[in-house]
Short mmCIF file of C-alpha atoms in Angstrom, two decimals:
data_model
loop_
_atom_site.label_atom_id
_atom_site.label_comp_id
_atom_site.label_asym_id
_atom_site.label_seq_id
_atom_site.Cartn_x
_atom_site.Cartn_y
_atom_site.Cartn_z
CA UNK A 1 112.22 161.26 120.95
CA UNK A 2 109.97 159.03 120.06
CA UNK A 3 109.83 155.04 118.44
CA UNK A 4 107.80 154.00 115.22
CA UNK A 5 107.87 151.78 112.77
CA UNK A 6 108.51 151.95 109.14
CA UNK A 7 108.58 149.97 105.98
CA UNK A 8 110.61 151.84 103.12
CA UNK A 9 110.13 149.79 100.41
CA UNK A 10 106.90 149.17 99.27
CA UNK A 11 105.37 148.64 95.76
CA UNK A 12 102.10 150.58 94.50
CA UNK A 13 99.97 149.27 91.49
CA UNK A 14 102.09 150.97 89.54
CA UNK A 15 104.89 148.73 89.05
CA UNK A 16 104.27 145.82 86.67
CA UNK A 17 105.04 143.51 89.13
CA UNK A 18 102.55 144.29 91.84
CA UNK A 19 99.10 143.35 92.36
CA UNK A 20 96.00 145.59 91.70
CA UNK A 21 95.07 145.86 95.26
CA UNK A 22 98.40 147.48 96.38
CA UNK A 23 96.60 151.17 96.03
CA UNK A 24 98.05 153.60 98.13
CA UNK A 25 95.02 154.32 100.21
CA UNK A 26 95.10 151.17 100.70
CA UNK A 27 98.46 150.38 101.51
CA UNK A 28 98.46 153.55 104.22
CA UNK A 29 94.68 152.01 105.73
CA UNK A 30 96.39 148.83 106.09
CA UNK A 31 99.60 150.82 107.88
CA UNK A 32 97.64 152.74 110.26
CA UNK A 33 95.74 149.52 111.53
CA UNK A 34 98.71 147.93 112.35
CA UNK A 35 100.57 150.57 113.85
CA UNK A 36 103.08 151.16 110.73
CA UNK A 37 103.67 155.18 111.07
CA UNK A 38 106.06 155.65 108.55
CA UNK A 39 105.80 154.36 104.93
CA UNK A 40 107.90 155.18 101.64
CA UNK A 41 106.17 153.84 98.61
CA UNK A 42 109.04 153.30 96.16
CA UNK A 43 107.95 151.91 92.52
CA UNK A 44 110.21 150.45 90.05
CA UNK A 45 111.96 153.69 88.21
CA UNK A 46 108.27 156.27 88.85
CA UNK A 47 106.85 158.00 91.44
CA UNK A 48 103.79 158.86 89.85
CA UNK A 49 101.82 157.17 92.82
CA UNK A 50 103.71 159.58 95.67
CA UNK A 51 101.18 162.16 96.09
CA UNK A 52 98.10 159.71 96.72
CA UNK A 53 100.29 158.29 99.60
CA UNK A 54 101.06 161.17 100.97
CA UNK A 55 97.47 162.75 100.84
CA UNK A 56 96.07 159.28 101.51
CA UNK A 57 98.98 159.35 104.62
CA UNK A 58 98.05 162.99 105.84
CA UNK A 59 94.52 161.43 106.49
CA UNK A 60 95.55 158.58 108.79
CA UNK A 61 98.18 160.38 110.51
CA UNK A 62 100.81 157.66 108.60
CA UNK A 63 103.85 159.88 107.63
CA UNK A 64 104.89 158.83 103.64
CA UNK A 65 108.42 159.43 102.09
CA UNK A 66 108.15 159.65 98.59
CA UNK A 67 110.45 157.39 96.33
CA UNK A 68 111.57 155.02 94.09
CA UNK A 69 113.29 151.59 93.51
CA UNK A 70 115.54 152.57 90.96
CA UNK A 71 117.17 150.30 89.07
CA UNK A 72 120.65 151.59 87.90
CA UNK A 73 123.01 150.61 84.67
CA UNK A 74 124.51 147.62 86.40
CA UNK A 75 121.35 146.05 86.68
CA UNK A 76 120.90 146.39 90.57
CA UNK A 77 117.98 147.96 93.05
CA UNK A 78 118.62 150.58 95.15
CA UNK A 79 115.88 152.78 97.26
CA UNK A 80 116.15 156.24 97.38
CA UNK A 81 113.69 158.31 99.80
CA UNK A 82 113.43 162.10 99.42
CA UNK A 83 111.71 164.82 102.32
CA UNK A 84 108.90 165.74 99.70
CA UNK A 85 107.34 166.00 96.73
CA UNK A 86 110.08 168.91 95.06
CA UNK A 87 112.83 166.62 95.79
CA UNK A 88 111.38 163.61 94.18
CA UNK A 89 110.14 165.70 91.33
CA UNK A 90 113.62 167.00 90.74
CA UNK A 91 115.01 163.39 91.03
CA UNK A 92 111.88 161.99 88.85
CA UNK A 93 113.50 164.00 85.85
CA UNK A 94 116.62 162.81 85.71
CA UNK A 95 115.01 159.49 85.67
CA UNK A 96 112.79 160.44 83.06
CA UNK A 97 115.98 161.57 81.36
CA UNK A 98 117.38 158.01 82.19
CA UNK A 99 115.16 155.88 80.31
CA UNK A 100 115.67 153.34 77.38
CA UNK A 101 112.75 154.28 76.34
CA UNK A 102 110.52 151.13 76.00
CA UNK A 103 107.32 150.71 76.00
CA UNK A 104 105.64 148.19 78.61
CA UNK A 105 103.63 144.84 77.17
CA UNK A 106 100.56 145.04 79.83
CA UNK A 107 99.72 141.31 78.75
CA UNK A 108 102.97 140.12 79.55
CA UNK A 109 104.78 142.50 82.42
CA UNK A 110 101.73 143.62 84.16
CA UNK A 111 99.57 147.09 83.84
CA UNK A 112 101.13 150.03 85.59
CA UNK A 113 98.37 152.16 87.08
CA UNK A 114 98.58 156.15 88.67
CA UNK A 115 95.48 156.39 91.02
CA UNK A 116 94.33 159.18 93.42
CA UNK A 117 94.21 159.11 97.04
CA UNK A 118 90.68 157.27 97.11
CA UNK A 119 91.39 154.66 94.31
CA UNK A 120 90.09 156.37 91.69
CA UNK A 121 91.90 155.12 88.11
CA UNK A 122 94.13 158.54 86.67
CA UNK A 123 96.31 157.12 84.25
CA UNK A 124 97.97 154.22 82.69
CA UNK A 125 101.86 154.51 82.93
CA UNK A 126 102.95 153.21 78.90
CA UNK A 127 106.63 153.68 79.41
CA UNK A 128 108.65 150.03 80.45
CA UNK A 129 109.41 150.90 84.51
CA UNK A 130 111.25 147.69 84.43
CA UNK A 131 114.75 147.38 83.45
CA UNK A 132 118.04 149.56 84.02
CA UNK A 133 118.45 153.36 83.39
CA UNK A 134 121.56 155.02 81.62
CA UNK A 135 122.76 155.68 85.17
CA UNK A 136 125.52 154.42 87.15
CA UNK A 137 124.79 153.00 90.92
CA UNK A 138 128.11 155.51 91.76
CA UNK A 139 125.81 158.20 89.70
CA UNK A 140 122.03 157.21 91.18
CA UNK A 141 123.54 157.83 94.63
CA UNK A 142 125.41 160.62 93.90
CA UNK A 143 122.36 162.43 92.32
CA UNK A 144 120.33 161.63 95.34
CA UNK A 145 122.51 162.46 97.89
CA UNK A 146 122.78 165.77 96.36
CA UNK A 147 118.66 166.54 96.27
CA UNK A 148 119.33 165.54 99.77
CA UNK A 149 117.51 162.32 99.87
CA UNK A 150 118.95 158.70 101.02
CA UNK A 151 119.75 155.91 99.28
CA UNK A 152 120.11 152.30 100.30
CA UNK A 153 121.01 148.85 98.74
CA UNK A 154 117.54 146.40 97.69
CA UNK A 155 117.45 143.44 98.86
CA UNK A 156 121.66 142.81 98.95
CA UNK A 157 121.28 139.24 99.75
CA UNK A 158 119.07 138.06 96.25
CA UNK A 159 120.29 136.50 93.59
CA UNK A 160 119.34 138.81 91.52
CA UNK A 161 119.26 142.23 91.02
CA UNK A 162 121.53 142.86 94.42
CA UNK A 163 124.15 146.01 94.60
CA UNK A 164 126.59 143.26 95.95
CA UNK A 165 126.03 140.54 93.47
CA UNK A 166 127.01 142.60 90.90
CA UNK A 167 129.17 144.41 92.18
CA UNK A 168 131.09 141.47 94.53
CA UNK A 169 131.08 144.11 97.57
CA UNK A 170 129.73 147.68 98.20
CA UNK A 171 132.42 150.34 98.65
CA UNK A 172 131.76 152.11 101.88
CA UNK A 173 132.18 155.38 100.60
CA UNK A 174 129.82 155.39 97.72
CA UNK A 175 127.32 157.34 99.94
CA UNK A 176 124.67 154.12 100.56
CA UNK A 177 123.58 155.40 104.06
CA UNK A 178 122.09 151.45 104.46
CA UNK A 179 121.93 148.19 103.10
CA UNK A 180 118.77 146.02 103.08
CA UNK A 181 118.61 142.70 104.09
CA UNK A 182 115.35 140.34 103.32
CA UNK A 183 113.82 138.02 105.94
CA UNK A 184 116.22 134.77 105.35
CA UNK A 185 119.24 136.76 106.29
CA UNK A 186 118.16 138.32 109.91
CA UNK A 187 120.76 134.81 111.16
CA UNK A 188 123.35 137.21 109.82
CA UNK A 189 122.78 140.28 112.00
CA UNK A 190 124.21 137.83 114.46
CA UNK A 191 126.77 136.33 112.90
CA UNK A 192 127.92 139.55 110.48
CA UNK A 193 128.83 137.36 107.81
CA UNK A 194 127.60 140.64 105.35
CA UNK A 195 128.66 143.00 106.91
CA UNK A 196 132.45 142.75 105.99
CA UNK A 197 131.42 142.93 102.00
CA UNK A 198 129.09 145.57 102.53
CA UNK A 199 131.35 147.80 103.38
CA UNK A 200 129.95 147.86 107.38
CA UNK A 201 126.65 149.81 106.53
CA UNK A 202 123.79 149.30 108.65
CA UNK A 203 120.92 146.91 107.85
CA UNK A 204 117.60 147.71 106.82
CA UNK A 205 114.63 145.41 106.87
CA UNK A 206 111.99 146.04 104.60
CA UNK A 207 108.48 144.22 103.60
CA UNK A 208 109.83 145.05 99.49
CA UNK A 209 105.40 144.07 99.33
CA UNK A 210 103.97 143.52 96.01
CA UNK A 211 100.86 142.21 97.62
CA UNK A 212 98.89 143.36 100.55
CA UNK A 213 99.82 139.40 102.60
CA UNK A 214 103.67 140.66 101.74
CA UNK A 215 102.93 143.82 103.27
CA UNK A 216 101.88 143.15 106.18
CA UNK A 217 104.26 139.97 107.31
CA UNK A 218 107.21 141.52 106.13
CA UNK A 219 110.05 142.49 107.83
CA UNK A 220 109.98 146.27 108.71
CA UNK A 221 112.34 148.26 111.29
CA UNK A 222 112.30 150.15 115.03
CA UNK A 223 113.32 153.36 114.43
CA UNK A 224 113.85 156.60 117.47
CA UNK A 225 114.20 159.40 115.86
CA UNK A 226 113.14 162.81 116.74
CA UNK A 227 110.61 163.57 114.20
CA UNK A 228 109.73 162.04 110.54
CA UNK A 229 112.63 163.55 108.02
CA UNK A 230 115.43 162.23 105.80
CA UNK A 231 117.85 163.61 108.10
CA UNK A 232 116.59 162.10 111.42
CA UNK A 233 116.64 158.92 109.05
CA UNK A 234 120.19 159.14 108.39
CA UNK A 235 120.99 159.89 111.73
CA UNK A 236 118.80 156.47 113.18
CA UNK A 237 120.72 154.41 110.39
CA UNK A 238 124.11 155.68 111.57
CA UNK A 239 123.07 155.40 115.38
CA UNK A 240 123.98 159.11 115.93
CA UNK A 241 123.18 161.78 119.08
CA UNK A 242 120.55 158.77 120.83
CA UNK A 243 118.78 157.90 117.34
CA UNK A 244 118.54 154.23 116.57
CA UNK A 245 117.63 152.21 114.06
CA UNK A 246 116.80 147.92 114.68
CA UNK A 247 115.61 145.66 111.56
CA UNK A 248 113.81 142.73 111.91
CA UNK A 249 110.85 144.27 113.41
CA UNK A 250 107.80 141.76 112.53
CA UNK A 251 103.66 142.93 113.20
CA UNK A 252 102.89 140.42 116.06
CA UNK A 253 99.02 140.05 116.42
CA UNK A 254 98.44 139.82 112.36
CA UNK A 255 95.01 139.14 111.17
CA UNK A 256 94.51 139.09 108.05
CA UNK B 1 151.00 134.99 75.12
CA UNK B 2 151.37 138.70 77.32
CA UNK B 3 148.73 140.87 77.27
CA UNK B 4 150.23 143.28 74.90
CA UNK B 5 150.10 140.78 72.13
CA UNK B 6 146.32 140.81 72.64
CA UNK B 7 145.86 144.37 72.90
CA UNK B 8 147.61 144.33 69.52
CA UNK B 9 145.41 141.36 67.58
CA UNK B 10 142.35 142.79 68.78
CA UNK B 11 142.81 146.31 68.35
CA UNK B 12 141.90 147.13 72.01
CA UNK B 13 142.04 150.67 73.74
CA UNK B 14 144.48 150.83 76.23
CA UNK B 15 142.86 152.95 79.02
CA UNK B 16 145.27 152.72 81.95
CA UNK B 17 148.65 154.70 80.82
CA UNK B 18 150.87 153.69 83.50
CA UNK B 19 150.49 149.99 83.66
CA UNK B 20 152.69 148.32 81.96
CA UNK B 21 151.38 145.60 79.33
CA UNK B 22 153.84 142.90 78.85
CA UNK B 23 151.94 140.68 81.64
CA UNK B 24 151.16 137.05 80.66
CA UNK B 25 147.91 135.82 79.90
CA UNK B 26 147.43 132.61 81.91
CA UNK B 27 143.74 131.81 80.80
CA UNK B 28 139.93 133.89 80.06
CA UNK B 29 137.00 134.68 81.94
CA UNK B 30 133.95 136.28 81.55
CA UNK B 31 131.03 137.54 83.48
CA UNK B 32 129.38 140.77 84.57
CA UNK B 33 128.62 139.29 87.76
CA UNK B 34 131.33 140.53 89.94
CA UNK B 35 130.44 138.06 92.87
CA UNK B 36 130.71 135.25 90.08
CA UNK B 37 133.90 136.82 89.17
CA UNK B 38 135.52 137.16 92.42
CA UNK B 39 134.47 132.91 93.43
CA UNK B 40 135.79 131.82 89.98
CA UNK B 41 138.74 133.51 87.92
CA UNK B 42 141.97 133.07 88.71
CA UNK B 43 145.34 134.75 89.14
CA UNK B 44 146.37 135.63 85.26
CA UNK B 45 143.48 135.52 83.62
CA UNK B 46 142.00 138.08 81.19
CA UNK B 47 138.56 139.00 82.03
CA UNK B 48 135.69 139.88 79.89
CA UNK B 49 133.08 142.35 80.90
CA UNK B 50 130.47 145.27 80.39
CA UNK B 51 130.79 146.60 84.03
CA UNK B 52 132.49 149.94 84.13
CA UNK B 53 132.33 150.10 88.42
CA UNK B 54 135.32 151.00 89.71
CA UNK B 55 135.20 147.62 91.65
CA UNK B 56 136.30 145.63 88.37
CA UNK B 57 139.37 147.23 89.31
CA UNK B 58 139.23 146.14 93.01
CA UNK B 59 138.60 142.47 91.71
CA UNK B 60 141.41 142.20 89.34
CA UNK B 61 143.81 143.46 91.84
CA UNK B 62 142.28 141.19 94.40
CA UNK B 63 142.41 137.99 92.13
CA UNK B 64 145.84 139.64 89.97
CA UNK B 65 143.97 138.91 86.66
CA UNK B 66 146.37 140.05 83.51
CA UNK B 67 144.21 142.45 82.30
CA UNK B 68 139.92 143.25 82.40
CA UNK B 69 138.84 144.18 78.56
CA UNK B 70 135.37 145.69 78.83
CA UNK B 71 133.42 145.29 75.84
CA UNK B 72 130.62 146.78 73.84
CA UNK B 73 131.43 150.02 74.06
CA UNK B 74 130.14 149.96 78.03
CA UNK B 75 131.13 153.13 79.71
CA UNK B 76 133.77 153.18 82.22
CA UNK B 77 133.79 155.37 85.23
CA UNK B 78 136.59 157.77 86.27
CA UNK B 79 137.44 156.31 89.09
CA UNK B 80 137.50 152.79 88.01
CA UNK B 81 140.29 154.17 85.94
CA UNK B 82 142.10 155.81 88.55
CA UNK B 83 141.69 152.92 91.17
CA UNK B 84 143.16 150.87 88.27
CA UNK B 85 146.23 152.98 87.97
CA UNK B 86 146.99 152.78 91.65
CA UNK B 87 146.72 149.24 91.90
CA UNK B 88 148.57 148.39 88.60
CA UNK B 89 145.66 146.04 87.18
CA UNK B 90 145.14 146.96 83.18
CA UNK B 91 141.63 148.10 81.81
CA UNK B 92 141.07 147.97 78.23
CA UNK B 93 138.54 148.99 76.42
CA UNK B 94 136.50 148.10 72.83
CA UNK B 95 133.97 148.69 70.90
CA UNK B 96 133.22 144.88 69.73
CA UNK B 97 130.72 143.12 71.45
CA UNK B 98 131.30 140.01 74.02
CA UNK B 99 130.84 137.57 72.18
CA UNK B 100 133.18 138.59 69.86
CA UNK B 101 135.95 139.31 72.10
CA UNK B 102 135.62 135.83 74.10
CA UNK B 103 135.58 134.52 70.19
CA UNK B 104 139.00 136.10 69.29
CA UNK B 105 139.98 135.23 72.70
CA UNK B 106 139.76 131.74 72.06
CA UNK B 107 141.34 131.51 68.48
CA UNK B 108 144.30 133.04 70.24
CA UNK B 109 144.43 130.06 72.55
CA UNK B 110 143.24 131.46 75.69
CA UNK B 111 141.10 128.59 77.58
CA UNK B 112 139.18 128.87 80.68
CA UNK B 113 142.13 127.16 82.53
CA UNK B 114 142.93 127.53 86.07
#
């Protein structure tokens, strides 16, 4: 067994939203200097930016999951993480399939960038990430649990685009394996106020970085596990055979 | 005014079979926030919305609303329909938009009255 920490929800230049200097080289140089060993890089509906963080990861010994923030038909965020690369691909087509089929305004949402392992530009992603796919939350987790990847609830204590906002509570058998939690809620690990309406699932406690600052003073979590796979994953978040899982893990000596 | 009389007026889809529809309307509400939903409606009420999660279901039983229409055409899940038949709350479906529903709604004399 051993302990790391992980963020599993952080933005790459490709969604609109994030800034220019979230590359994925960059993101996993930053992670390997502070001692973050695993990462998941999950964009708003693409993936396109996986495989840089993985090769970019292989080179700094910083294990990357490959996924997505999805954003499903009742206008709420969930993360999904997949094993590898065949998984997300698999998953990345019925997204593609999803689509409304917009096209992004770079003036006004942001450019969405693909770039290779050492920052090089590929592409320029045309296609609107933002907004909801044809897909159900019941459906998006369904899917994913199927390719054999996890899924949890963004960010369930926003305003906005939050599983239980819209939703009033999350079942507890819709297949979430974890809800995430931002920063201002940690009080209610103690107190459990959440917990009831979301349907008991563990917390997660991600950075959810757009910017490199966000990155690296965001929340992230303490995770045993036996070695780096979706399964050990699950098996941390449900506190299973001496894995665990704690949020609210913070970088202490930050120096940025 | 009972639900069926609205069903009727508005030409709405009745999607739950064995719920019966002669429940009276108290008052409206709408909002596709279910949280919103949950803190505000109140017992009788018809609801308006374009969520088709089976938790609409779970919220009108909760709050005993009359009867949830959802509008625009929105799809409604399986189970939402099921849930609804087990815990007697009334889905009904149509293709008219929101607005329009709320619209009729209100020249039938439901109010936003708790």
């Amino acid at each position: 067994m051993k302990t790391v920490i992980g963020d599993f929800h952080v933005h790459t230049l490709l969604s609109p939203c994030a800034e220019i200097e979230m590359t994925p080289h960059h993101i996993v140089m930053q992670a390997a200097e502070y001692g973050i060993q695993l990462l998941a890089v999950t964009d708003h509906n693409a993936s396109a930016n996986a495989v840089a963080a993985i090769q970019a990861g292989e080179r700094y010994g910083i294990k990357v999951f490959p996924g997505m923030e999805v954003e499903c038909r009742e206008e709420a965020h969930i993360v999904v993480l997949f094993d590898n690369l065949k998984q997300l691909r698999r998953w990345q087509k019925i997204v593609d399939f999803s689509m409304r089929g917009l096209k992004n305004i770079p003036e006004r949402f942001g450019a969405q960038f693909v770039v290779d392992d050492d920052d090089n530009f590929v592409a320029e992603e045309e296609r609107m990430l933002l907004g909801p796919l044809q897909l159900s939350a019941q459906e998006v987790v369904r899917k994913v649990n199927e390719i054999g990847g996890l899924c949890l609830a963004a960010h369930i204590d926003r305003p906005a685009y939050s599983l239980l906002v819209q939703l009033g509570f999350i079942p507890n058998d819709m297949g979430l394996q974890g809800v995430e939690i931002s920063r201002n809620s940690l009080a209610e690990l103690e107190q459990l106020k959440l917990k009831r309406l979301s349907g008991n699932l563990p917390y997660v406690t991600n950075s959810d970085a757009h910017r490199m600052l966000e990155f690296l003073e965001g929340p992230k979590n303490k995770i045993t596990i036996e070695e780096a796979t979706i399964s050990e994953l699950k098996l941390a978040l449900a506190g299973k055979d001496g894995r665990s899982w704690f949020p609210g893990y913070f970088i202490n000596d930050l120096e940025y | 005014m009972q639900v069926r009389e609205v069903i009727e007026t508005l030409g709405l889809k009745l999607m739950t079979h064995e719920v019966p529809v002669d429940v009276d309307v108290i008052g409206g509400y709408a909002s596709d926030l279910l949280s919103n939903v949950m803190g505000q409606a109140a017992p009788g009420m018809i609801w308006v919305t374009m969520q088709g999660h089976q938790n609409i279901a779970a919220v009108a039983s909760l709050i005993g609303l009359s009867a949830v229409i959802v509008a625009g055409d929105a799809p409604i899940e399986e189970d939402t329909l099921k849930k609804a038949e087990q815990n007697d709350v009334l889905i009904l479906a149509t293709s008219l938009p929101a607005y329009d529903v709320i619209g009729k709604l209100y020249e039938l004399g439901i109010r936003n009255v708790k």
